[in-house]
Amino acid sequence: MDDKPAIEINGLTKSYGRTGVLRGLDLKLDWGEVITILGSNGSGKTTLINIIGSLTKPDSGTVEFGGIGVRARATSIRRFIGVVTHEHLLYEHLTGYENLRFHADLFGISSADERIIIVARQLGVEARLNQLVGTLSHGTQKRIAIARALLHDPPLLIMDEPESGLDQEAQGMLDGVIRQLAESGCTVLTTTHNLDKGTAMSRRIAILREGRIVYDEDLKSSTGADGVKKAYASHSGESM
Amino acid sequence: MKNWFRAAMAIFWKDILLETRTKDMLLAILIFSILVIVIFNFAISPTPKMIGFVAPGILWVAFILGGMFGLTRSFGLEREGGALKGLLLAPVGRDAIFYGKMAAMFTLMMVVEVIVFPVFAVLFNLSLWIPWLIPVAALTTLGIATIGTVFSAIAMNTRAREIMFPLLFLPVAIPTIIAAVETSGVAIRGVELAEMSRWIPFMGAIDAVFLVICPVAFNLIIED
């Protein structure tokens, strides 16, 4: 599994009715790599996340995780993927601890309580674990959602606009978590429509437009953040 | 298998815990069931001769219509905050999700039935202890919870889910409801073993079929 790329996507297409969302998307991601996919609203970022997370079936094309087809072995592959979406995916009538404990049971995590404490500390929500999720601020809910995604220590973390709803301090903490994960060899794929946030979060930037990757560069080997900004402006038609 | 069972149990306890917090389903089923029984009792004022024939119908109308409130709500809680998506991202088979949710619904409906039956027995002047009603109630509730879990998942993604759910659920539940009314009548009027031995295996067979078909249907519904 290790000699294959973490994620390899070939010719991915997905339509909703007559609207084509992904139109032959190709992407390869190595182990330990951090990539940000930039794209305006409706460019297909969430659909891509849902397909990688095996929540949505593509119309055609393949997604492989470590050389294994995500659709063919969806149930077992989910154990290796952590997903953060726009929604917090938590039960509002349960406490943060109860939510995390429930997910620990679903993932079959042994010594769940220890793991819950570790991720809660990492995300700075330890003191809020005994409050009902519905009574927490949006930012704290988001932190617990990220804790949920990290609970089973996944080698691949995919996050859909993780910075949305987070204040400045929490965003700084999220950047720190992503750095830590990358250092520990975790592959991280994030999406955003915030150009500055995207270039701050990762070295590799891809631009998704009309269902295809139209730009894919490492900031160090390319023209840097300015180059990305120019490329984003020219591909999205937005002025800088 | 151990992981499958652990996941199904986690989902079961989560639903029970959620219900003890919100009490949405329990109260709705309880109040509705008692109201139906009280209204029918006053409307019909059954004579002792009539009771054995009308009471089973009233009892199951109350339980099933009340249960429909709960079943509609079963997946409603999963929609909040996208919790269902979180469930689907876990490395567990969809059938574990189905059986966990179905078992929770079965338990909640049985709790309501245990509370409501004494009210029903007092109002209709029946014995509080009719042992044959226990297997009848268990088999019927199992069937209702099994079918209801699937249709609750279907209705969850429709706009008018409160209307869609009964339209989808009731036609499929008819064999279970008829069997429940017939066997309850036999139990209330005094057991005729020959009659019971005809209906109980029939109810068990219906439940067995639903317990096999429904998880497969649920898997197809829940997948994108």
Tab-separated table of C-alpha atoms in Angstrom:
chain	number	residue	atom	x	y	z
A	1	MET	CA	0.000	0.000	0.000
A	2	ASP	CA	2.890	2.368	0.855
A	3	ASP	CA	4.489	2.139	-2.597
A	4	LYS	CA	1.297	3.472	-4.172
A	5	PRO	CA	0.198	7.114	-3.934
A	6	ALA	CA	-2.045	8.026	-0.992
A	7	ILE	CA	-4.731	9.164	-3.387
A	8	GLU	CA	-4.908	8.652	-7.137
A	9	ILE	CA	-7.904	9.979	-9.013
A	10	ASN	CA	-8.368	9.305	-12.705
A	11	GLY	CA	-11.035	10.643	-15.058
A	12	LEU	CA	-13.552	11.394	-12.310
A	13	THR	CA	-16.944	12.583	-13.511
A	14	LYS	CA	-20.108	13.356	-11.595
A	15	SER	CA	-23.320	15.026	-12.699
A	16	TYR	CA	-26.458	16.001	-10.825
A	17	GLY	CA	-29.237	15.846	-13.387
A	18	ARG	CA	-27.946	17.695	-16.438
A	19	THR	CA	-25.399	19.682	-14.480
A	20	GLY	CA	-21.900	18.277	-14.766
A	21	VAL	CA	-20.043	18.957	-11.519
A	22	LEU	CA	-16.839	16.991	-12.067
A	23	ARG	CA	-15.667	16.564	-15.655
A	24	GLY	CA	-12.736	14.216	-15.900
A	25	LEU	CA	-10.790	15.212	-12.804
A	26	ASP	CA	-7.291	13.761	-12.316
A	27	LEU	CA	-5.232	14.161	-9.144
A	28	LYS	CA	-2.368	12.329	-7.469
A	29	LEU	CA	-1.343	12.841	-3.883
A	30	ASP	CA	1.663	11.262	-2.135
A	31	TRP	CA	1.818	10.122	1.478
A	32	GLY	CA	2.459	12.958	3.902
A	33	GLU	CA	1.613	15.612	1.341
A	34	VAL	CA	-0.619	18.589	2.168
A	35	ILE	CA	-2.661	20.000	-0.680
A	36	THR	CA	-5.216	22.771	-0.837
A	37	ILE	CA	-7.775	22.745	-3.595
A	38	LEU	CA	-8.947	26.233	-4.402
A	39	GLY	CA	-12.209	26.792	-6.159
A	40	SER	CA	-15.086	29.201	-6.274
A	41	ASN	CA	-18.584	28.224	-5.115
A	42	GLY	CA	-20.032	25.446	-7.255
A	43	SER	CA	-16.673	24.387	-8.672
A	44	GLY	CA	-17.111	20.821	-7.361
A	45	LYS	CA	-14.992	20.881	-4.184
A	46	THR	CA	-17.632	19.346	-1.902
A	47	THR	CA	-18.555	16.702	-4.483
A	48	LEU	CA	-14.887	15.753	-4.739
A	49	ILE	CA	-14.614	15.465	-0.925
A	50	ASN	CA	-17.782	13.354	-0.800
A	51	ILE	CA	-16.478	11.000	-3.492
A	52	ILE	CA	-13.070	10.556	-1.817
A	53	GLY	CA	-14.874	9.956	1.490
A	54	SER	CA	-17.016	7.288	-0.269
A	55	LEU	CA	-20.225	9.166	0.491
A	56	THR	CA	-21.048	9.777	-3.157
A	57	LYS	CA	-20.747	7.461	-6.149
A	58	PRO	CA	-18.982	8.953	-9.159
A	59	ASP	CA	-20.548	8.494	-12.597
A	60	SER	CA	-17.215	7.331	-13.988
A	61	GLY	CA	-13.529	7.379	-13.178
A	62	THR	CA	-11.614	5.858	-10.284
A	63	VAL	CA	-10.464	6.932	-6.847
A	64	GLU	CA	-7.764	4.803	-5.261
A	65	PHE	CA	-6.491	5.050	-1.717
A	66	GLY	CA	-3.071	3.417	-1.455
A	67	GLY	CA	-3.820	1.530	-4.662
A	68	ILE	CA	-7.161	0.203	-3.423
A	69	GLY	CA	-10.398	1.295	-5.088
A	70	VAL	CA	-12.433	3.421	-2.687
A	71	ARG	CA	-15.777	2.170	-4.025
A	72	ALA	CA	-14.793	-1.488	-4.026
A	73	ARG	CA	-13.560	-1.528	-0.412
A	74	ALA	CA	-15.499	1.443	0.945
A	75	THR	CA	-16.291	0.037	4.400
A	76	SER	CA	-12.705	-0.890	5.273
A	77	ILE	CA	-11.172	2.209	3.654
A	78	ARG	CA	-13.343	4.520	5.775
A	79	ARG	CA	-11.224	3.427	8.753
A	80	PHE	CA	-8.242	5.246	7.192
A	81	ILE	CA	-9.980	8.483	6.243
A	82	GLY	CA	-11.005	11.400	8.447
A	83	VAL	CA	-13.525	13.815	6.950
A	84	VAL	CA	-14.488	17.341	8.006
A	85	THR	CA	-17.389	18.886	6.101
A	86	HIS	CA	-19.376	22.147	6.199
A	87	GLU	CA	-21.748	20.514	8.677
A	88	HIS	CA	-20.393	19.397	12.041
A	89	LEU	CA	-21.822	15.838	11.705
A	90	LEU	CA	-22.541	15.755	15.451
A	91	TYR	CA	-25.672	15.146	17.513
A	92	GLU	CA	-26.708	18.411	19.103
A	93	HIS	CA	-28.542	16.720	21.985
A	94	LEU	CA	-25.431	14.790	23.014
A	95	THR	CA	-22.384	16.268	24.744
A	96	GLY	CA	-19.058	16.607	22.979
A	97	TYR	CA	-17.752	13.620	24.937
A	98	GLU	CA	-20.798	11.466	24.092
A	99	ASN	CA	-20.435	12.335	20.408
A	100	LEU	CA	-16.739	11.461	20.384
A	101	ARG	CA	-17.344	8.281	22.398
A	102	PHE	CA	-20.044	7.224	19.927
A	103	HIS	CA	-17.676	7.700	16.996
A	104	ALA	CA	-14.897	5.891	18.867
A	105	ASP	CA	-17.255	2.922	19.230
A	106	LEU	CA	-18.156	3.036	15.530
A	107	PHE	CA	-14.464	3.017	14.602
A	108	GLY	CA	-13.689	0.284	17.136
A	109	ILE	CA	-11.074	2.403	18.925
A	110	SER	CA	-9.614	0.685	21.957
A	111	SER	CA	-8.735	2.976	24.908
A	112	ALA	CA	-11.234	5.460	23.509
A	113	ASP	CA	-11.243	7.738	26.554
A	114	GLU	CA	-7.496	8.356	26.313
A	115	ARG	CA	-7.779	9.100	22.618
A	116	ILE	CA	-10.703	11.481	23.217
A	117	ILE	CA	-8.626	13.433	25.743
A	118	ILE	CA	-5.660	13.613	23.341
A	119	VAL	CA	-7.649	15.017	20.399
A	120	ALA	CA	-9.740	17.290	22.626
A	121	ARG	CA	-6.521	18.792	24.054
A	122	GLN	CA	-5.067	19.112	20.566
A	123	LEU	CA	-8.144	21.085	19.455
A	124	GLY	CA	-8.504	23.021	22.715
A	125	VAL	CA	-11.998	21.724	23.550
A	126	GLU	CA	-11.228	19.605	26.611
A	127	ALA	CA	-13.116	21.974	28.920
A	128	ARG	CA	-16.219	21.890	26.692
A	129	LEU	CA	-16.559	18.132	26.369
A	130	ASN	CA	-19.381	17.856	28.905
A	131	GLN	CA	-21.595	20.480	27.281
A	132	LEU	CA	-24.365	19.613	24.841
A	133	VAL	CA	-23.099	20.276	21.302
A	134	GLY	CA	-26.235	22.296	20.504
A	135	THR	CA	-25.333	24.805	23.224
A	136	LEU	CA	-21.791	25.401	21.926
A	137	SER	CA	-20.674	28.193	19.604
A	138	HIS	CA	-20.246	27.402	15.913
A	139	GLY	CA	-16.458	27.586	16.266
A	140	THR	CA	-16.389	25.116	19.167
A	141	GLN	CA	-18.720	22.767	17.287
A	142	LYS	CA	-16.292	22.933	14.366
A	143	ARG	CA	-13.352	22.112	16.655
A	144	ILE	CA	-15.209	19.063	18.006
A	145	ALA	CA	-16.012	18.093	14.410
A	146	ILE	CA	-12.299	18.190	13.612
A	147	ALA	CA	-11.587	16.195	16.798
A	148	ARG	CA	-14.111	13.612	15.572
A	149	ALA	CA	-12.297	13.334	12.243
A	150	LEU	CA	-8.925	12.883	13.981
A	151	LEU	CA	-10.178	10.466	16.636
A	152	HIS	CA	-9.233	7.277	14.789
A	153	ASP	CA	-5.810	8.710	13.811
A	154	PRO	CA	-6.443	8.505	10.048
A	155	PRO	CA	-3.507	8.537	7.609
A	156	LEU	CA	-5.647	10.678	5.270
A	157	LEU	CA	-7.558	13.732	6.426
A	158	ILE	CA	-9.871	15.561	4.031
A	159	MET	CA	-11.409	18.864	5.058
A	160	ASP	CA	-13.976	20.900	3.206
A	161	GLU	CA	-13.408	24.594	3.947
A	162	PRO	CA	-12.159	23.864	7.472
A	163	GLU	CA	-11.524	27.523	8.268
A	164	SER	CA	-15.175	28.568	7.862
A	165	GLY	CA	-16.719	29.524	11.198
A	166	LEU	CA	-13.385	29.583	13.013
A	167	ASP	CA	-12.076	32.752	14.650
A	168	GLN	CA	-8.509	33.960	14.150
A	169	GLU	CA	-7.167	32.035	17.141
A	170	ALA	CA	-8.881	28.804	16.119
A	171	GLN	CA	-7.611	29.200	12.557
A	172	GLY	CA	-4.066	29.514	13.902
A	173	MET	CA	-4.651	26.379	15.958
A	174	LEU	CA	-5.971	24.568	12.862
A	175	ASP	CA	-2.845	25.542	10.907
A	176	GLY	CA	-0.778	24.115	13.770
A	177	VAL	CA	-2.766	20.865	13.725
A	178	ILE	CA	-2.311	20.515	9.957
A	179	ARG	CA	1.453	21.126	10.314
A	180	GLN	CA	1.651	18.515	13.095
A	181	LEU	CA	-0.270	16.000	11.014
A	182	ALA	CA	1.954	16.565	7.995
A	183	GLU	CA	5.068	16.114	10.148
A	184	SER	CA	3.664	12.822	11.455
A	185	GLY	CA	3.179	11.607	7.860
A	186	CYS	CA	-0.553	12.206	7.541
A	187	THR	CA	-1.798	13.183	4.106
A	188	VAL	CA	-4.060	16.226	4.221
A	189	LEU	CA	-6.394	17.463	1.506
A	190	THR	CA	-8.271	20.675	2.190
A	191	THR	CA	-10.533	22.776	0.025
A	192	THR	CA	-11.252	26.452	0.296
A	193	HIS	CA	-12.404	29.410	-1.738
A	194	ASN	CA	-10.251	31.699	0.377
A	195	LEU	CA	-7.075	32.276	-1.597
A	196	ASP	CA	-4.979	33.664	1.281
A	197	LYS	CA	-6.029	30.862	3.600
A	198	GLY	CA	-5.250	28.279	0.939
A	199	THR	CA	-1.724	29.504	0.336
A	200	ALA	CA	-1.127	29.726	4.103
A	201	MET	CA	-2.338	26.183	4.776
A	202	SER	CA	-0.243	24.198	2.324
A	203	ARG	CA	2.638	24.233	-0.106
A	204	ARG	CA	0.838	22.480	-2.909
A	205	ILE	CA	-2.077	24.331	-4.432
A	206	ALA	CA	-4.498	23.080	-7.052
A	207	ILE	CA	-7.245	25.129	-8.647
A	208	LEU	CA	-10.529	23.416	-9.439
A	209	ARG	CA	-12.630	25.038	-12.092
A	210	GLU	CA	-15.698	23.642	-13.831
A	211	GLY	CA	-14.979	20.152	-12.565
A	212	ARG	CA	-11.327	19.938	-13.620
A	213	ILE	CA	-7.971	20.682	-12.029
A	214	VAL	CA	-6.698	23.587	-14.130
A	215	TYR	CA	-3.635	24.438	-12.027
A	216	ASP	CA	-1.507	22.276	-9.762
A	217	GLU	CA	1.794	23.623	-8.437
A	218	ASP	CA	4.118	23.421	-5.476
A	219	LEU	CA	4.526	26.943	-4.099
A	220	LYS	CA	8.260	26.424	-3.587
A	221	SER	CA	8.960	25.311	-7.115
A	222	SER	CA	6.596	27.746	-8.831
A	223	THR	CA	6.235	31.469	-8.681
A	224	GLY	CA	4.988	31.330	-5.101
A	225	ALA	CA	1.785	32.723	-3.643
A	226	ASP	CA	1.700	35.556	-6.166
A	227	GLY	CA	1.774	33.084	-9.017
A	228	VAL	CA	-1.146	31.196	-7.506
A	229	LYS	CA	-3.102	34.420	-7.085
A	230	LYS	CA	-2.544	35.310	-10.721
A	231	ALA	CA	-3.499	31.811	-11.835
A	232	TYR	CA	-6.621	31.854	-9.634
A	233	ALA	CA	-7.642	35.242	-11.012
A	234	SER	CA	-7.164	34.158	-14.598
A	235	HIS	CA	-8.977	30.836	-14.114
A	236	SER	CA	-11.858	32.117	-12.043
A	237	GLY	CA	-12.220	35.381	-13.920
A	238	GLU	CA	-12.034	37.270	-10.619
A	239	SER	CA	-10.024	40.462	-10.317
A	240	MET	CA	-7.358	40.487	-7.611
B	1	MET	CA	-18.626	-9.735	13.533
B	2	LYS	CA	-17.546	-8.252	16.874
B	3	ASN	CA	-17.115	-4.824	15.258
B	4	TRP	CA	-20.468	-5.152	13.503
B	5	PHE	CA	-22.195	-5.932	16.798
B	6	ARG	CA	-20.344	-3.156	18.625
B	7	ALA	CA	-21.375	-0.617	15.952
B	8	ALA	CA	-25.031	-1.750	15.979
B	9	MET	CA	-25.077	-1.538	19.792
B	10	ALA	CA	-23.449	1.919	19.727
B	11	ILE	CA	-26.160	3.153	17.345
B	12	PHE	CA	-28.868	1.543	19.485
B	13	TRP	CA	-27.608	3.197	22.712
B	14	LYS	CA	-27.073	6.515	20.969
B	15	ASP	CA	-30.717	6.539	19.801
B	16	ILE	CA	-31.956	5.559	23.263
B	17	LEU	CA	-29.781	8.261	24.879
B	18	LEU	CA	-31.014	10.866	22.384
B	19	GLU	CA	-34.603	9.882	23.132
B	20	THR	CA	-34.111	10.109	26.888
B	21	ARG	CA	-32.720	13.638	26.324
B	22	THR	CA	-35.349	14.939	23.915
B	23	LYS	CA	-38.326	12.666	24.766
B	24	ASP	CA	-39.788	13.764	21.410
B	25	MET	CA	-40.758	10.330	20.167
B	26	LEU	CA	-41.781	8.813	23.474
B	27	LEU	CA	-44.140	11.643	24.408
B	28	ALA	CA	-45.663	11.877	20.931
B	29	ILE	CA	-46.369	8.140	20.737
B	30	LEU	CA	-47.607	7.987	24.322
B	31	ILE	CA	-49.986	10.939	24.161
B	32	PHE	CA	-51.353	9.990	20.750
B	33	SER	CA	-51.921	6.344	21.703
B	34	ILE	CA	-53.737	7.227	24.931
B	35	LEU	CA	-55.859	9.843	23.159
B	36	VAL	CA	-56.965	7.357	20.491
B	37	ILE	CA	-57.916	4.778	23.130
B	38	VAL	CA	-59.858	7.296	25.233
B	39	ILE	CA	-61.708	8.738	22.212
B	40	PHE	CA	-62.683	5.296	20.882
B	41	ASN	CA	-63.816	4.208	24.327
B	42	PHE	CA	-66.174	7.160	24.646
B	43	ALA	CA	-67.308	7.018	21.029
B	44	ILE	CA	-68.153	3.290	20.966
B	45	SER	CA	-68.952	2.513	24.626
B	46	PRO	CA	-68.559	-1.197	23.902
B	47	THR	CA	-70.708	-3.823	25.598
B	48	PRO	CA	-68.870	-6.805	27.169
B	49	LYS	CA	-69.826	-8.911	24.129
B	50	MET	CA	-68.404	-6.368	21.684
B	51	ILE	CA	-65.126	-5.780	23.502
B	52	GLY	CA	-63.367	-8.900	22.240
B	53	PHE	CA	-64.107	-7.849	18.650
B	54	VAL	CA	-63.541	-4.072	18.676
B	55	ALA	CA	-60.798	-3.718	21.290
B	56	PRO	CA	-57.944	-5.328	19.233
B	57	GLY	CA	-58.572	-2.967	16.327
B	58	ILE	CA	-58.588	0.068	18.622
B	59	LEU	CA	-55.456	-1.121	20.417
B	60	TRP	CA	-53.437	-1.492	17.203
B	61	VAL	CA	-54.774	1.681	15.607
B	62	ALA	CA	-53.500	3.494	18.702
B	63	PHE	CA	-50.091	1.792	18.715
B	64	ILE	CA	-49.455	1.971	14.996
B	65	LEU	CA	-50.614	5.539	14.409
B	66	GLY	CA	-48.683	6.637	17.497
B	67	GLY	CA	-45.663	4.639	16.373
B	68	MET	CA	-45.741	6.414	13.016
B	69	PHE	CA	-44.980	9.705	14.762
B	70	GLY	CA	-41.912	8.133	16.300
B	71	LEU	CA	-40.809	6.443	13.105
B	72	THR	CA	-41.018	9.699	11.136
B	73	ARG	CA	-38.822	11.296	13.785
B	74	SER	CA	-36.334	8.389	13.856
B	75	PHE	CA	-34.267	9.729	10.954
B	76	GLY	CA	-35.252	13.341	11.604
B	77	LEU	CA	-32.625	13.557	14.349
B	78	GLU	CA	-30.003	12.226	11.946
B	79	ARG	CA	-30.576	15.172	9.614
B	80	GLU	CA	-29.637	17.771	12.212
B	81	GLY	CA	-26.050	18.896	11.709
B	82	GLY	CA	-25.574	16.216	9.043
B	83	ALA	CA	-25.193	13.526	11.705
B	84	LEU	CA	-26.256	10.811	9.247
B	85	LYS	CA	-23.254	11.683	7.078
B	86	GLY	CA	-21.040	11.156	10.126
B	87	LEU	CA	-22.635	7.755	10.582
B	88	LEU	CA	-22.080	6.862	6.925
B	89	LEU	CA	-18.399	7.844	7.150
B	90	ALA	CA	-17.805	5.172	9.788
B	91	PRO	CA	-16.311	1.809	8.762
B	92	VAL	CA	-19.486	-0.121	9.504
B	93	GLY	CA	-21.851	-1.932	7.186
B	94	ARG	CA	-25.115	-0.176	6.427
B	95	ASP	CA	-26.945	-3.188	7.851
B	96	ALA	CA	-25.385	-2.481	11.279
B	97	ILE	CA	-26.848	1.042	11.086
B	98	PHE	CA	-30.211	-0.410	10.096
B	99	TYR	CA	-30.370	-3.004	12.869
B	100	GLY	CA	-29.140	-0.505	15.490
B	101	LYS	CA	-31.806	2.028	14.606
B	102	MET	CA	-34.505	-0.619	14.229
B	103	ALA	CA	-33.684	-2.114	17.646
B	104	ALA	CA	-33.925	1.342	19.258
B	105	MET	CA	-37.297	1.973	17.613
B	106	PHE	CA	-38.526	-1.480	18.675
B	107	THR	CA	-37.496	-0.806	22.282
B	108	LEU	CA	-39.166	2.617	22.405
B	109	MET	CA	-42.407	1.273	20.926
B	110	MET	CA	-42.425	-1.623	23.387
B	111	VAL	CA	-41.931	0.793	26.291
B	112	VAL	CA	-44.938	2.808	25.107
B	113	GLU	CA	-47.019	-0.355	24.705
B	114	VAL	CA	-46.178	-1.455	28.260
B	115	ILE	CA	-47.303	1.946	29.580
B	116	VAL	CA	-50.411	2.281	27.394
B	117	PHE	CA	-51.798	-1.251	27.713
B	118	PRO	CA	-52.900	-0.879	31.394
B	119	VAL	CA	-54.821	2.298	30.439
B	120	PHE	CA	-56.453	0.392	27.595
B	121	ALA	CA	-57.268	-2.598	29.823
B	122	VAL	CA	-58.879	-0.409	32.488
B	123	LEU	CA	-60.953	1.608	30.003
B	124	PHE	CA	-62.166	-1.492	28.158
B	125	ASN	CA	-62.637	-3.530	31.320
B	126	LEU	CA	-60.100	-6.205	30.347
B	127	SER	CA	-57.709	-8.275	32.397
B	128	LEU	CA	-54.326	-6.590	32.944
B	129	TRP	CA	-52.615	-9.920	32.410
B	130	ILE	CA	-53.187	-11.493	29.000
B	131	PRO	CA	-49.975	-13.518	28.459
B	132	TRP	CA	-50.613	-14.281	24.789
B	133	LEU	CA	-50.551	-10.556	24.028
B	134	ILE	CA	-46.816	-10.489	24.874
B	135	PRO	CA	-45.592	-12.551	21.867
B	136	VAL	CA	-48.229	-10.896	19.674
B	137	ALA	CA	-47.069	-7.392	20.666
B	138	ALA	CA	-43.384	-8.326	20.338
B	139	LEU	CA	-43.797	-9.833	16.857
B	140	THR	CA	-46.012	-7.009	15.608
B	141	THR	CA	-43.749	-4.292	16.973
B	142	LEU	CA	-40.720	-6.005	15.461
B	143	GLY	CA	-42.401	-6.001	12.048
B	144	ILE	CA	-43.542	-2.374	12.374
B	145	ALA	CA	-40.104	-1.189	13.525
B	146	THR	CA	-38.388	-3.093	10.696
B	147	ILE	CA	-40.598	-1.740	7.905
B	148	GLY	CA	-40.789	1.680	9.541
B	149	THR	CA	-37.006	2.114	9.704
B	150	VAL	CA	-36.688	1.640	5.936
B	151	PHE	CA	-39.535	3.989	5.069
B	152	SER	CA	-38.357	6.533	7.598
B	153	ALA	CA	-35.013	6.598	5.729
B	154	ILE	CA	-36.844	7.052	2.407
B	155	ALA	CA	-39.159	9.756	3.768
B	156	MET	CA	-36.209	11.615	5.351
B	157	ASN	CA	-35.125	12.879	1.944
B	158	THR	CA	-38.559	13.986	0.814
B	159	ARG	CA	-40.021	17.422	1.422
B	160	ALA	CA	-43.408	16.353	2.787
B	161	ARG	CA	-42.033	13.529	4.910
B	162	GLU	CA	-44.935	13.536	7.393
B	163	ILE	CA	-47.295	12.782	4.495
B	164	MET	CA	-44.980	10.521	2.525
B	165	PHE	CA	-44.157	8.233	5.424
B	166	PRO	CA	-47.683	6.864	6.083
B	167	LEU	CA	-48.359	6.619	2.345
B	168	LEU	CA	-45.321	4.392	1.902
B	169	PHE	CA	-45.434	2.562	5.202
B	170	LEU	CA	-49.090	1.564	5.699
B	171	PRO	CA	-49.620	-0.511	2.516
B	172	VAL	CA	-46.540	-2.620	3.279
B	173	ALA	CA	-47.448	-2.952	6.971
B	174	ILE	CA	-50.997	-4.209	6.260
B	175	PRO	CA	-50.234	-7.972	6.606
B	176	THR	CA	-48.549	-7.319	9.964
B	177	ILE	CA	-51.436	-5.128	11.167
B	178	ILE	CA	-54.112	-7.656	10.117
B	179	ALA	CA	-52.239	-10.473	11.840
B	180	ALA	CA	-51.832	-8.330	14.971
B	181	VAL	CA	-55.542	-7.520	15.166
B	182	GLU	CA	-56.614	-11.123	14.553
B	183	THR	CA	-54.235	-12.633	17.129
B	184	SER	CA	-54.965	-9.945	19.724
B	185	GLY	CA	-58.689	-10.683	19.293
B	186	VAL	CA	-58.053	-14.371	19.887
B	187	ALA	CA	-55.928	-13.541	22.956
B	188	ILE	CA	-58.513	-11.140	24.418
B	189	ARG	CA	-61.530	-13.403	23.801
B	190	GLY	CA	-59.731	-16.377	25.366
B	191	VAL	CA	-57.050	-18.367	23.633
B	192	GLU	CA	-57.966	-20.901	21.044
B	193	LEU	CA	-54.653	-22.668	20.608
B	194	ALA	CA	-55.436	-23.842	17.082
B	195	GLU	CA	-56.111	-20.255	16.019
B	196	MET	CA	-52.970	-18.954	17.735
B	197	SER	CA	-50.772	-21.658	16.250
B	198	ARG	CA	-51.920	-20.507	12.831
B	199	TRP	CA	-51.258	-16.795	13.304
B	200	ILE	CA	-48.066	-16.732	15.397
B	201	PRO	CA	-45.916	-18.637	12.828
B	202	PHE	CA	-47.415	-16.442	10.103
B	203	MET	CA	-46.343	-13.308	12.009
B	204	GLY	CA	-42.899	-14.787	12.634
B	205	ALA	CA	-42.549	-15.588	8.918
B	206	ILE	CA	-43.542	-12.025	7.895
B	207	ASP	CA	-41.016	-10.587	10.347
B	208	ALA	CA	-38.290	-12.932	9.100
B	209	VAL	CA	-38.911	-11.844	5.502
B	210	PHE	CA	-38.818	-8.151	6.458
B	211	LEU	CA	-35.706	-8.639	8.594
B	212	VAL	CA	-33.903	-9.983	5.531
B	213	ILE	CA	-35.302	-7.665	2.837
B	214	CYS	CA	-35.343	-4.372	4.744
B	215	PRO	CA	-31.577	-4.086	5.458
B	216	VAL	CA	-30.907	-4.684	1.743
B	217	ALA	CA	-33.450	-2.005	0.787
B	218	PHE	CA	-31.990	0.335	3.411
B	219	ASN	CA	-28.513	-0.137	1.947
B	220	LEU	CA	-29.779	0.866	-1.504
B	221	ILE	CA	-31.688	3.875	-0.169
B	222	ILE	CA	-28.924	5.252	1.990
B	223	GLU	CA	-26.245	5.020	-0.721
B	224	ASP	CA	-26.036	7.982	-3.036
